[in-house]
XYZ file of C-alpha atoms in Angstrom:
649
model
C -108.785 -107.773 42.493
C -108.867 -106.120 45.947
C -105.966 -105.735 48.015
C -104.842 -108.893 50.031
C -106.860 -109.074 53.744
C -106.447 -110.675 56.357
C -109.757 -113.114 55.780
C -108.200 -114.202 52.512
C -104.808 -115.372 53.373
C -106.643 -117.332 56.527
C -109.239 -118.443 53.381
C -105.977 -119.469 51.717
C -103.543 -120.339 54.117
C -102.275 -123.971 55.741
C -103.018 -125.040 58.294
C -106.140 -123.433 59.163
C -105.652 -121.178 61.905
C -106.336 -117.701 63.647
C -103.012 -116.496 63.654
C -101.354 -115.529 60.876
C -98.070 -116.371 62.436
C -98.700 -120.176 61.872
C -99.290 -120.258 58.107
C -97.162 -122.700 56.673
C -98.009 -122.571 53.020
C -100.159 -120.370 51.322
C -102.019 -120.223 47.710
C -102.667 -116.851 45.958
C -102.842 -118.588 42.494
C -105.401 -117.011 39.517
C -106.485 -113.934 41.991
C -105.587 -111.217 39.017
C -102.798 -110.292 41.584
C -100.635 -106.721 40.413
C -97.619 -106.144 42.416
C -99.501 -103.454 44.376
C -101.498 -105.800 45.850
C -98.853 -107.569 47.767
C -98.948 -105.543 50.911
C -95.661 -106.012 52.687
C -97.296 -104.617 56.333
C -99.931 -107.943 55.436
C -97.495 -110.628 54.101
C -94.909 -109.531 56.650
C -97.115 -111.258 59.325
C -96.352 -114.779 57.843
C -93.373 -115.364 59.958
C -93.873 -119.399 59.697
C -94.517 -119.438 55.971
C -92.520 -121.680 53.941
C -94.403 -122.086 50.593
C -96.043 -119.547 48.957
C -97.895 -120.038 44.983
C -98.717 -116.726 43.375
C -99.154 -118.645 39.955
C -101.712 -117.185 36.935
C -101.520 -113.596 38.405
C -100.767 -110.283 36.824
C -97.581 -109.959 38.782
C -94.361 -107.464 36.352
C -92.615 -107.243 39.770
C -92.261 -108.766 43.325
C -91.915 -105.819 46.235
C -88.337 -105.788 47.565
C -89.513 -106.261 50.928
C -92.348 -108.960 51.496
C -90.838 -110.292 55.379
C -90.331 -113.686 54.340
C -87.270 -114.466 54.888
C -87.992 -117.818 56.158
C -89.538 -118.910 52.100
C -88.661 -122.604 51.066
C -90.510 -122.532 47.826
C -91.913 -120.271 45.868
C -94.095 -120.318 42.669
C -94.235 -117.753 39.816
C -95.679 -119.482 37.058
C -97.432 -117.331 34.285
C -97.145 -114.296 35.318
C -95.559 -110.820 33.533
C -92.102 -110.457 35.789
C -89.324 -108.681 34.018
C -86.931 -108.874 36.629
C -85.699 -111.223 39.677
C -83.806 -109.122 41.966
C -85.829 -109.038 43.930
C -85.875 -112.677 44.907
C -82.562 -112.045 47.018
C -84.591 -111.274 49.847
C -85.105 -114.789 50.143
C -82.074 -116.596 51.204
C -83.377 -119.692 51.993
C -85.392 -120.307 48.787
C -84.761 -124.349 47.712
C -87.484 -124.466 44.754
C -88.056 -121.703 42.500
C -91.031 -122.067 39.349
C -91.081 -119.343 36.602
C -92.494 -120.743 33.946
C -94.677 -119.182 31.393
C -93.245 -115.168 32.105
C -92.400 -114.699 28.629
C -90.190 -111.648 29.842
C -87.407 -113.110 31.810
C -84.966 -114.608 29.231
C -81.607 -117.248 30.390
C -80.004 -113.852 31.924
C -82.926 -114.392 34.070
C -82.139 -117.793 35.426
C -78.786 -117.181 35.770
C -79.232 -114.104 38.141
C -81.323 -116.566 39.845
C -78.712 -118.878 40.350
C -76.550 -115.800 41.665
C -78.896 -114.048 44.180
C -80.366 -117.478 46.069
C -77.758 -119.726 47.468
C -79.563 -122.828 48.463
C -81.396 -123.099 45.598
C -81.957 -126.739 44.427
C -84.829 -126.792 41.941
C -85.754 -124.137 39.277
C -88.618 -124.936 37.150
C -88.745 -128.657 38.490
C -85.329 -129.315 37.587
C -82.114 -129.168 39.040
C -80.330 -125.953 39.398
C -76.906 -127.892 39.823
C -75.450 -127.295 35.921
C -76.550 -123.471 35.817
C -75.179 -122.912 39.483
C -71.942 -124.325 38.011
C -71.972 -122.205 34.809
C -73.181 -119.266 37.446
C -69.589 -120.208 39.271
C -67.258 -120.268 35.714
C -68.729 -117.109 34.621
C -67.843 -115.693 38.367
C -64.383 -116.802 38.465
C -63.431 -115.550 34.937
C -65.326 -112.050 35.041
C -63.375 -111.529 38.795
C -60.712 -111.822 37.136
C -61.227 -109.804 34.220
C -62.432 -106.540 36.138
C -59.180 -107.096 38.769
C -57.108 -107.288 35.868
C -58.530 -104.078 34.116
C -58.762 -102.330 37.567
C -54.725 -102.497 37.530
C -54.696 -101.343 34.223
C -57.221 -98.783 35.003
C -55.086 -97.478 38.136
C -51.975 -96.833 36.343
C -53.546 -94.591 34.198
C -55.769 -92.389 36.948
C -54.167 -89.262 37.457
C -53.282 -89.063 41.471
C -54.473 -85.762 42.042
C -58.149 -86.556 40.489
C -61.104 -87.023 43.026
C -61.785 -90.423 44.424
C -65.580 -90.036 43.381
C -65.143 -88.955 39.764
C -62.985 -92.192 38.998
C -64.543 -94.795 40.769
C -67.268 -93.569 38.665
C -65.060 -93.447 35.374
C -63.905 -97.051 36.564
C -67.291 -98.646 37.143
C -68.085 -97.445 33.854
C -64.898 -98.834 31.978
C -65.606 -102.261 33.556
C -69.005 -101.900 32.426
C -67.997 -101.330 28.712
C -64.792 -102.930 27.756
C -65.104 -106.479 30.477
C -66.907 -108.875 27.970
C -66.633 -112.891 28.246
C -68.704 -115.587 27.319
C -71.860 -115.509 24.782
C -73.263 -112.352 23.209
C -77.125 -113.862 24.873
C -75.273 -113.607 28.457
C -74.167 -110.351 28.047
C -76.960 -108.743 30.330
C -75.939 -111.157 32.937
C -72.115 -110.643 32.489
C -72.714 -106.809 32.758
C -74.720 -107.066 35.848
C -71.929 -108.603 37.706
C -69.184 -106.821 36.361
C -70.922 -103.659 37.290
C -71.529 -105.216 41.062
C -67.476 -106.772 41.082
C -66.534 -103.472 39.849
C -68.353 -101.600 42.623
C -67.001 -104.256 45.499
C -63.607 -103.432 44.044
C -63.914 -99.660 44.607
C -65.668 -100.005 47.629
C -62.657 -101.896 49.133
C -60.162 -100.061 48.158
C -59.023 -102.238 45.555
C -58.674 -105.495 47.431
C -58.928 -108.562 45.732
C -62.299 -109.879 44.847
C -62.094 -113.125 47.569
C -63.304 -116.637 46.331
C -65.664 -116.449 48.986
C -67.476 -113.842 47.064
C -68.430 -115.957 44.029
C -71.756 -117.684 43.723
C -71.136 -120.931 45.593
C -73.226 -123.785 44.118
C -74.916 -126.273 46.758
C -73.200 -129.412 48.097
C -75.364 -131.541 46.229
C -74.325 -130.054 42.835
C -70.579 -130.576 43.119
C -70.629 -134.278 41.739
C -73.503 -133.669 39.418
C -71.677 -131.079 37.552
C -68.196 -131.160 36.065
C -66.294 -129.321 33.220
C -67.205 -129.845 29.891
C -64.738 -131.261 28.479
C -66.276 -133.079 26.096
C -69.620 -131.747 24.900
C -72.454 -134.287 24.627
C -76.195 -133.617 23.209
C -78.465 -134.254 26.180
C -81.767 -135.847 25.815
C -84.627 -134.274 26.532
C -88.371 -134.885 26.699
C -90.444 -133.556 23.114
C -91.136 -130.478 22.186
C -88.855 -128.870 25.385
C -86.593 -126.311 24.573
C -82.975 -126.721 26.009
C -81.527 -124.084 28.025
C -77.836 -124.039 27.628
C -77.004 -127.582 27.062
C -73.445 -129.422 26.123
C -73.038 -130.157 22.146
C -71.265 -132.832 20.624
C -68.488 -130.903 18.803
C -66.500 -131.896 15.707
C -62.714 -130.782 16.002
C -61.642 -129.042 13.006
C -58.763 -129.179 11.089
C -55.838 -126.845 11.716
C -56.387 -124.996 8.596
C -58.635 -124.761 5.691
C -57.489 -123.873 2.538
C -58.968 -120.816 0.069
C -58.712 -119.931 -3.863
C -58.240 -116.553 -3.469
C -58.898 -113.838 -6.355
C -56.617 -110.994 -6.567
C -57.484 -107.388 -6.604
C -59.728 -106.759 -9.947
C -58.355 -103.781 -11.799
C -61.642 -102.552 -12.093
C -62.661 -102.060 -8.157
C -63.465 -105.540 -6.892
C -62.127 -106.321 -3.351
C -59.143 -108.685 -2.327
C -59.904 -111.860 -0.701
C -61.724 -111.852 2.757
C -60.336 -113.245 5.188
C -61.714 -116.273 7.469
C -60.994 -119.250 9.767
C -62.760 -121.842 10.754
C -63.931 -121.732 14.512
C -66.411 -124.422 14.910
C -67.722 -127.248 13.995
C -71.082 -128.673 15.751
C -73.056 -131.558 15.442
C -76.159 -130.602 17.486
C -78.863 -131.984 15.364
C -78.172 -135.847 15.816
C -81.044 -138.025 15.845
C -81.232 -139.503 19.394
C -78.458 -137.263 20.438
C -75.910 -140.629 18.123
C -72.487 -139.038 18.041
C -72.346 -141.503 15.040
C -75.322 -139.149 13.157
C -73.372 -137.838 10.086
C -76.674 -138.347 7.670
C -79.600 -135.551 9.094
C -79.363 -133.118 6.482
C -79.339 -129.431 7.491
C -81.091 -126.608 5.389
C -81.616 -123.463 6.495
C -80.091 -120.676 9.307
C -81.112 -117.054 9.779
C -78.791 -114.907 12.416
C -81.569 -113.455 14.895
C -82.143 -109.672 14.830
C -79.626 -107.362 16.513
C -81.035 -106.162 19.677
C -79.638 -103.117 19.705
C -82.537 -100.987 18.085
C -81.571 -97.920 15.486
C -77.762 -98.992 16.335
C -76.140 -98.154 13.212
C -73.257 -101.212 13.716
C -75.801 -103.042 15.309
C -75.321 -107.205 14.295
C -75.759 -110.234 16.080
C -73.658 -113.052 16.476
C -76.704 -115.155 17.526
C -77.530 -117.953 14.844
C -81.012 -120.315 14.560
C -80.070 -123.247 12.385
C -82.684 -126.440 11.377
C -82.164 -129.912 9.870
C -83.926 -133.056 10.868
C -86.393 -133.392 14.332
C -84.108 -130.368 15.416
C -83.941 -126.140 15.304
C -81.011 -125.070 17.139
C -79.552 -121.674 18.513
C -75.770 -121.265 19.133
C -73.810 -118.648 19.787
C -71.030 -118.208 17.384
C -68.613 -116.534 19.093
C -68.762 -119.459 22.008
C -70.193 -122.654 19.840
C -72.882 -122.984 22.692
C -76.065 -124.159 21.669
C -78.040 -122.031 23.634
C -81.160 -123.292 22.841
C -82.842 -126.457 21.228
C -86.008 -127.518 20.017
C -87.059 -131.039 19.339
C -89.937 -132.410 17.803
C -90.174 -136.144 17.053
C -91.250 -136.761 13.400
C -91.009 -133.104 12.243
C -87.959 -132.625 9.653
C -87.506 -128.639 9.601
C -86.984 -127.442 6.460
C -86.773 -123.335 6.961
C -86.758 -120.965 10.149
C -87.234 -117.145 9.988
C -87.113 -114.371 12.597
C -89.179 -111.118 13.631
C -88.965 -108.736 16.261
C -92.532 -108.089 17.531
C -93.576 -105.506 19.885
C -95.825 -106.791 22.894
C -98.115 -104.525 25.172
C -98.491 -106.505 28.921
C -101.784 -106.010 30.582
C -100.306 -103.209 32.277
C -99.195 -101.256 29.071
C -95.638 -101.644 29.008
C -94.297 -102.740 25.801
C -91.897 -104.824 25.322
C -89.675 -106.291 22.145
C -89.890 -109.879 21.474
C -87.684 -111.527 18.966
C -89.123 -114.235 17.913
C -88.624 -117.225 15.644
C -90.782 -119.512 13.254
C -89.787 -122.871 11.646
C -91.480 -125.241 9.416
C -91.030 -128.621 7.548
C -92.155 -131.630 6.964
C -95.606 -131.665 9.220
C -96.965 -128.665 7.240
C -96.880 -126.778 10.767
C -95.783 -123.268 11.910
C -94.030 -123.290 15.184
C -93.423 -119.773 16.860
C -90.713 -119.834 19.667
C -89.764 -117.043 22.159
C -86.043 -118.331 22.017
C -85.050 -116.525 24.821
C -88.225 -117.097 27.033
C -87.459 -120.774 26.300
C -90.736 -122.253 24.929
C -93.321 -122.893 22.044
C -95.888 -119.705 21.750
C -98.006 -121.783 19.190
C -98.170 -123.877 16.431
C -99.799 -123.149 13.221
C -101.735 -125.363 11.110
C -100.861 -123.746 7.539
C -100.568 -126.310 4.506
C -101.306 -129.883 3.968
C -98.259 -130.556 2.587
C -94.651 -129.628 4.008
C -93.293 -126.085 3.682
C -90.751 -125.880 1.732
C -89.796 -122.001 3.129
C -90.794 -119.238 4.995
C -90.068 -115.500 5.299
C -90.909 -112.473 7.378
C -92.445 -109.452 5.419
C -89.533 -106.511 5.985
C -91.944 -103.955 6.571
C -94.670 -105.619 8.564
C -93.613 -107.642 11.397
C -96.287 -109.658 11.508
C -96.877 -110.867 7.866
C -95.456 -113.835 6.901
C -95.015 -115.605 4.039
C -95.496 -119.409 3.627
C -94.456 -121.658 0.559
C -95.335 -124.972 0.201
C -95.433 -128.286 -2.022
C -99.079 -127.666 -1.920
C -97.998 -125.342 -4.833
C -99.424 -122.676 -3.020
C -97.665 -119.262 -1.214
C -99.987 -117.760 2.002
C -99.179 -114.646 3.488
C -100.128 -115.194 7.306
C -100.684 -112.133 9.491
C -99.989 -114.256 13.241
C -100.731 -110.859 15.014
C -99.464 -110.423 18.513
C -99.851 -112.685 21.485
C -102.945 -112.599 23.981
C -102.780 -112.525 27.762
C -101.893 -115.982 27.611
C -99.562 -115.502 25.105
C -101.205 -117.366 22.167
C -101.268 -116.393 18.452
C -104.424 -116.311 16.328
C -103.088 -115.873 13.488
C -105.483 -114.791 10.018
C -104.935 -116.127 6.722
C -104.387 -112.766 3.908
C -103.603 -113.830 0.718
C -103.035 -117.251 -1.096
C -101.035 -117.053 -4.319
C -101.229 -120.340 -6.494
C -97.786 -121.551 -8.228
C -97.744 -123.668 -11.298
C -94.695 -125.632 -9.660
C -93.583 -126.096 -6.199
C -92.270 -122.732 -4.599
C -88.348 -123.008 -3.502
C -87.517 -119.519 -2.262
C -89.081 -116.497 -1.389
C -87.835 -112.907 -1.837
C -90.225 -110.218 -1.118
C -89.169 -107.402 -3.676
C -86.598 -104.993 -1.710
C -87.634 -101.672 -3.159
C -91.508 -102.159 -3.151
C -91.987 -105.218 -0.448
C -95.625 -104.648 0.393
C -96.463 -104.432 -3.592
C -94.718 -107.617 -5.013
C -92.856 -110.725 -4.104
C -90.595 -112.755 -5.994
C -90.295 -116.720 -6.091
C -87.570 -118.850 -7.037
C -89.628 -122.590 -8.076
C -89.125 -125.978 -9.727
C -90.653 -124.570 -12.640
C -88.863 -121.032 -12.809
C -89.326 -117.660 -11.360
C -92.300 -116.163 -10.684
C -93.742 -112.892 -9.007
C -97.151 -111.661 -7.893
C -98.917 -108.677 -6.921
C -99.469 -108.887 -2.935
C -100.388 -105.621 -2.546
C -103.575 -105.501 0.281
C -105.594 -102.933 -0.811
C -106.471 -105.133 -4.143
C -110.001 -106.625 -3.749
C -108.955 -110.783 -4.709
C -107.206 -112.852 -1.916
C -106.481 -115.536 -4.295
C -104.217 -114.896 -7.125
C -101.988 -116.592 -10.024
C -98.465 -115.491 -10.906
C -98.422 -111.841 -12.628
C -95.331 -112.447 -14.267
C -92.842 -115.067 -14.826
C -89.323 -114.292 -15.000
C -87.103 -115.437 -17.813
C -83.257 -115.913 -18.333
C -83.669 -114.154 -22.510
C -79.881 -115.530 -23.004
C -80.754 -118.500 -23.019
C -83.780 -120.044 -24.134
C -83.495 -122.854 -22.345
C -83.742 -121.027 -18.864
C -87.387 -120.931 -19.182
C -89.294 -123.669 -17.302
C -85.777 -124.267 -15.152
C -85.600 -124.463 -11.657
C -84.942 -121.739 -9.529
C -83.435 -122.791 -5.925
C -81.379 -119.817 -5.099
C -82.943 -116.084 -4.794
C -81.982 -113.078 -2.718
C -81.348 -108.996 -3.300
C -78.149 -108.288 -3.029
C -79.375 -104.519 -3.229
C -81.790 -102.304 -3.517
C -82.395 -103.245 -6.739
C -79.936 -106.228 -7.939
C -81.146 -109.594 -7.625
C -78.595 -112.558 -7.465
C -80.405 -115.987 -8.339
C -79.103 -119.409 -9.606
C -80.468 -122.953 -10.768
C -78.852 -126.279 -11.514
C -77.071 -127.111 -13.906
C -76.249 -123.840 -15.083
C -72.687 -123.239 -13.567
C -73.648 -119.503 -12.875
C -75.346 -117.162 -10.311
C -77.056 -114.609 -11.919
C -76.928 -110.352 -11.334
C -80.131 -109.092 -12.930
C -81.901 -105.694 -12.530
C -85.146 -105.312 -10.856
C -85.798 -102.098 -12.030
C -84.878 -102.573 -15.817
C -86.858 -105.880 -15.886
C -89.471 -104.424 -14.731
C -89.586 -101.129 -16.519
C -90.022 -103.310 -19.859
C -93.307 -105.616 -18.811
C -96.034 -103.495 -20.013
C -98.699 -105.777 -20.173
C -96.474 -109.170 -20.619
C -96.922 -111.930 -18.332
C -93.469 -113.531 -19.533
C -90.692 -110.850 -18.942
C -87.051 -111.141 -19.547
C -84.871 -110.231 -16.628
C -82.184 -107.664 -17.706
C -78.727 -109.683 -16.797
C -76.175 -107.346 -15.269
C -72.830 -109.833 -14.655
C -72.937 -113.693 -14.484
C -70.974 -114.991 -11.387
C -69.022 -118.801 -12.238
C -70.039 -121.097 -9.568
C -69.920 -125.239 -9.917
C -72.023 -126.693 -12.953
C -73.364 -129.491 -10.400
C -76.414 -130.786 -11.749
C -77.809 -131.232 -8.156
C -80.057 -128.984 -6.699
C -81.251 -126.972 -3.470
C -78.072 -124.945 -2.625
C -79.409 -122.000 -1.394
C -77.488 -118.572 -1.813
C -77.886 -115.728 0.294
C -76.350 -111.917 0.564
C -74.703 -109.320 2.541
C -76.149 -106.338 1.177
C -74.270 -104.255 3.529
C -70.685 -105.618 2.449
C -71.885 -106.123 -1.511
C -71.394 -110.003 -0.977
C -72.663 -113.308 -2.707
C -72.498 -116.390 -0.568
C -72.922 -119.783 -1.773
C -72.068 -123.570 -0.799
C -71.628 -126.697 -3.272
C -71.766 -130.566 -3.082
C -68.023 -130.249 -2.102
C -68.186 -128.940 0.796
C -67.072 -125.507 -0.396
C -68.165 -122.124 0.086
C -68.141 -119.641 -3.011
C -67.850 -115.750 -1.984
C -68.413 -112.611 -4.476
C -67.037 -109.294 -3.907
C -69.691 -107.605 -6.133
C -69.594 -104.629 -5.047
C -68.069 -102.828 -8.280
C -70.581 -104.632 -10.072
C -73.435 -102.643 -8.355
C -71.271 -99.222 -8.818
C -70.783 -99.387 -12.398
C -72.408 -102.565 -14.200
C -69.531 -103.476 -17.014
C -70.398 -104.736 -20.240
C -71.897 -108.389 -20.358
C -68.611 -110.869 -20.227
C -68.580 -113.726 -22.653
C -67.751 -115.786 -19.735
C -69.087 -115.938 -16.008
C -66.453 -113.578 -13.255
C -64.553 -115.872 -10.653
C -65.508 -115.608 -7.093
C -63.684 -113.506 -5.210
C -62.727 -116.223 -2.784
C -63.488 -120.389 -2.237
C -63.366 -121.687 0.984
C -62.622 -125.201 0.887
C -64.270 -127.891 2.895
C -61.756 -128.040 6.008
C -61.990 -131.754 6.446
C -62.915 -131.843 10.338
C -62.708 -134.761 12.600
C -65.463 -136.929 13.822
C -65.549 -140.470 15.771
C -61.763 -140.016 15.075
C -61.797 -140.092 11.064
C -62.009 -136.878 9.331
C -64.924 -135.839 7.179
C -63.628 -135.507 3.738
C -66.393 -135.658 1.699
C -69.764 -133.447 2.109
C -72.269 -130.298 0.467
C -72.901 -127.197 2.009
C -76.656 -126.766 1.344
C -76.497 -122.979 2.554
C -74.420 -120.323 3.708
C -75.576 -117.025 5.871
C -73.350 -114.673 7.175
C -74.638 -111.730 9.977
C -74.639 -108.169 8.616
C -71.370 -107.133 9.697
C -70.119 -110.273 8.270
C -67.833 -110.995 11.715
C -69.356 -114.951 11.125
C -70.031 -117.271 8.364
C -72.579 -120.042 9.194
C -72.548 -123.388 6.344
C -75.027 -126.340 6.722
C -74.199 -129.753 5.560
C -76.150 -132.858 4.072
C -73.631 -134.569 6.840
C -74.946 -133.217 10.379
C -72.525 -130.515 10.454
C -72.886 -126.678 11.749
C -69.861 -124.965 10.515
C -69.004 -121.640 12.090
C -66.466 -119.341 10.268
C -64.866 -116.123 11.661
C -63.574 -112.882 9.665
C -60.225 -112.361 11.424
């Protein structure tokens, strides 16, 4: 595309006229428009232009300085922008669209609730509820950076220049002001750094009321506290930005077992409270909904890159029609995604780097769920919609998993008996997957859990099934894309084992596996590398046992463990409502001698009995627990419609 001229916008422009001056609305949609293109000294000529559509372009940025100060409505749709600041230039903007720029993330729309002042509309709906949260967020950060300018001040040295710390103080604002959710904090630090810089600049007046976001007449009865959080409905297959919940209140305790310090290395009980508890998967948003059951969570990947403390407090959870994103440290669901008819049964995440048209790249962290339907759904969470949908088994899918070398490769298992390893590549222009089918691997039994093999993750994978454990060769370099299991994994101890199902499967290390079945009463500690030292050419292999852990001897199945390799810790719920923790962590050091009898968990958090509709919730099973890598939160799923959030304190 050309530059903009003068015969174009007159092409383009309403009404039809010779003077540029009396364009009223004008429509620059689908011209392959970059942000060079938008000639200020041009577009600056549109004194009378109220509406202006520069949907289906190319656009990463708008120029700081268009002339328009008289814009009513403007639309972005589907374009590349990674930043709104420059929309400020329009004061007067009422109706803002910027759908489909997979860049701009809820920080986004909150700026944009910040910099424009009489908005009303942003993405055809109402702007009045994120102008409001725009308005909390203002009070409390004011606050925050007066109250650590104070504490700042008393500390400055009097005789050290005024430059140096403002500077230092800017920066201190910067780093140690923090409120509301971890996915706001690019927002939050954006306007602590510009309260921080008001505050210098005046001397170290008081931030006035008058300089917080004001939200528009209209908005003031629309929006009130929430002071009690409700599920709002909202049409299918629409994300939800920031909604209300409908929160259970807990409990003012919850009572542990506790283990004491082993003699032989093992940790003393962790400690942990219970912080919340969130019913946000409620068929037709019924605050009476405690039957959907809830079955998997996965904490999103930290986005600090090659940060070695780097976690994230950022949880996707599924159960029912529903996948759901909350912030832990807040309880907000950030997100939600609805899709009538779907149960989701598993959700996964990978971080995916994107090159725009114009080269840039850009990280994506993205998330897939599956159920019932047999369907793959990718969602940019952040970017607030539906990339694409998969059609990958006939039946439903049972789980998935991202390869941990590869981040486009993953794995599908479903009660098709059959595991697929999907490459869904990156997205197009349009930002659409085509994803390519790699391998198929056939089960004798329906696959439960997936655990590509820590050391060696592009050579095997391991599943946990109704019928056992089994593992296969998925190396890519091997001519056949259809295989059977290479090996299947036996419990030797007990004969028994063999045949049993295996519904909980995760390494725990680089080489120690932790699985369980039903019935049992134990999670397993087995060697990877000793089991698979001894297969030769045996396609039934012993696993070499390392420590048996005691958990319940519930004959019911589908309570999924998972681990903290980075703490050494063993995480799994029961059909009490409990969650069993192991401190194995000596184990890996220095494997004792075989016990006659399973070790106690470290620690047993016991079901804290929250309230709902007024009567407490006394009886329920955790289906599965996941805690982030740092292990600063706990997240348990119930059969009973219930997130439960748990803090180390």
């Amino acid at each position: 595309m050309a530059p903009l001229t003068r015969r174009l916008l007159f092409q383009r422009g309403r009404p039809k006229t010779n003077n540029l001056g009396k364009i009223r609305s004008l429509d620059l949609s689908g011209l392959e428009l970059r942000s060079e293109h938008l000639d200020p000294n041009l577009l600056g000529r549109l004194k009378q232009l109220k509406e202006l559509d520069l949907s289906n372009n190319l656009l990463e940025t708008l120029p700081a300085n268009l002339g328009l100060s008289r814009l009513l409505i403007l639309r972005c749709t589907n374009n590349q922008l990674g930043d709104v600041t420059a929309l400020h230039q329009f004061p007067d903007l009422e109706e803002l669209s910027l759908e489909g720029n997979p860049f701009l993330t809820v920080n986004d729309n909150l700026k944009v609730c910040f910099l424009l002042p009489k908005l009303r509309k942003v993405n055809g709906k109402e702007a009045a509820s994120a102008c409001s949260q725009v308005e909390n967020l203002d009070r409390e950060l004011t606050y925050r950076v007066t109250a650590h300018w104070e504490k700042f001040m008393a500390t400055v040295n009097p005789e050290e220049e005024a430059d140096k710390f403002q500077t230092d103080f800017v920066t201190s604002a910067i780093r140690d002001v923090h409120y509301g959710p971890e996915s706001l904090s690019e927002f939050t630090q954006w306007r602590v750094q510009m309260i921080a810089e008001k505050l210098v600049a005046s001397g170290g007046a008081q931030v006035q009321e008058a300089d917080i976001r004001k939200e528009p007449p209209q908005a003031a009865a629309a929006s009130k506290p929430r002071c009690r959080a409700v599920a709002s409905k909202r049409p299918d297959n629409v994300p939800l930005d920031l909604p209300s919940i409908k929160r259970v209140c807990s409990s003012p305790a919850a009572k542990t077992e506790d283990k004491p310090v082993d003699s032989d290395g093992g940790q003393a009980a962790l400690h942990l409270e219970p912080l919340h508890f969130l019913q946000c998967h409620s068929r037709n948003n019924s605050p009476k909904d405690l039957e959907t059951q809830l079955w998997a969570c996965a904490f999103e990947p930290a986005r600090e890159e090659g940060h070695s403390g780097a976690t994230s407090q950022t949880v996707a959870t599924c159960g029912g029609e529903a996948v759901c994103v909350i912030d832990c440290q807040t309880g907000i669901v950030l997100h939600k995604y609805k899709v009538p008819g779907e149960e989701f049964f598993s959700v996964a995440w990978t971080a995916l780097t994107v090159v725009t048209q114009a080269g840039h790249k850009k990280r994506w962290n993205m998330l897939a769920a599956a159920g019932l339907r047999g369907m793959i759904r990718l969602l940019h969470v952040r970017a607030g919609f539906c990339c694409s949908v998969i059609r990958a088994h006939k039946k439903a899918i049972a789980t998935l998993c991202f390869s941990p070398t590869h981040e486009t490769h993953l794995f599908t298992a479903s009660y098709d008996k059959r595991i697929i390893l999907w490459d869904i590549g990156v997205p197009n222009h349009e930002y659409q997957f085509q994803a390519s089918q790699l391998l198929m691997l056939n089960c004798s039994s329906v696959p439960l859990r997936l655990c590509p093999v820590a050391p060696c993750p592009d050579d095997f994978l391991i599943a946990g099934c109704e019928g056992g454990c089994c593992c296969w060769d998925v190396r890519l370099d091997q001519p056949k894309k259809q295989r059977v299991c290479e090996v299947e994994l036996i419990f030797s101890e007990d004969s028994k084992m063999s045949g049993q199902r295996v519904d909980g499967l995760a390494f725990v290390s680089d080489d120690v596996v932790a699985s369980k079945g039903s019935g049992q009463g134990v999670i397993y500690l087995w060697s990877w590398s000793q089991t698979w030292a001894g297969r030769d050419s045996r396609s039934v292999l012993p696993v070499v046992i390392l420590a048996r852990l005691q958990w319940s001897p519930t004959n019911l199945a589908y309570f999924s463990l998972s681990t903290c390799p980075d703490k050494n810790l063993v995480l799994c719920g029961d059909e009490e409502g409990s969650v069993w923790i192991y401190d194995v962590g000596h184990l890996l050091k220095q494997p004792p001698p075989l016990a006659a009898t399973p070790q106690a968990p470290t620690q047993i958090l016991k079901w804290p009995q929250p309230v709902a509709q007024g009567q407490p919730v006394t009886k329920t099973m955790v289906n599965t627990v996941v805690a982030n890598a740092a292990f600063t939160y706990l997240t348990a799923l119930t059969d009973s419609n219930i997130v439960s959030i748990w803090r180390s304190c």
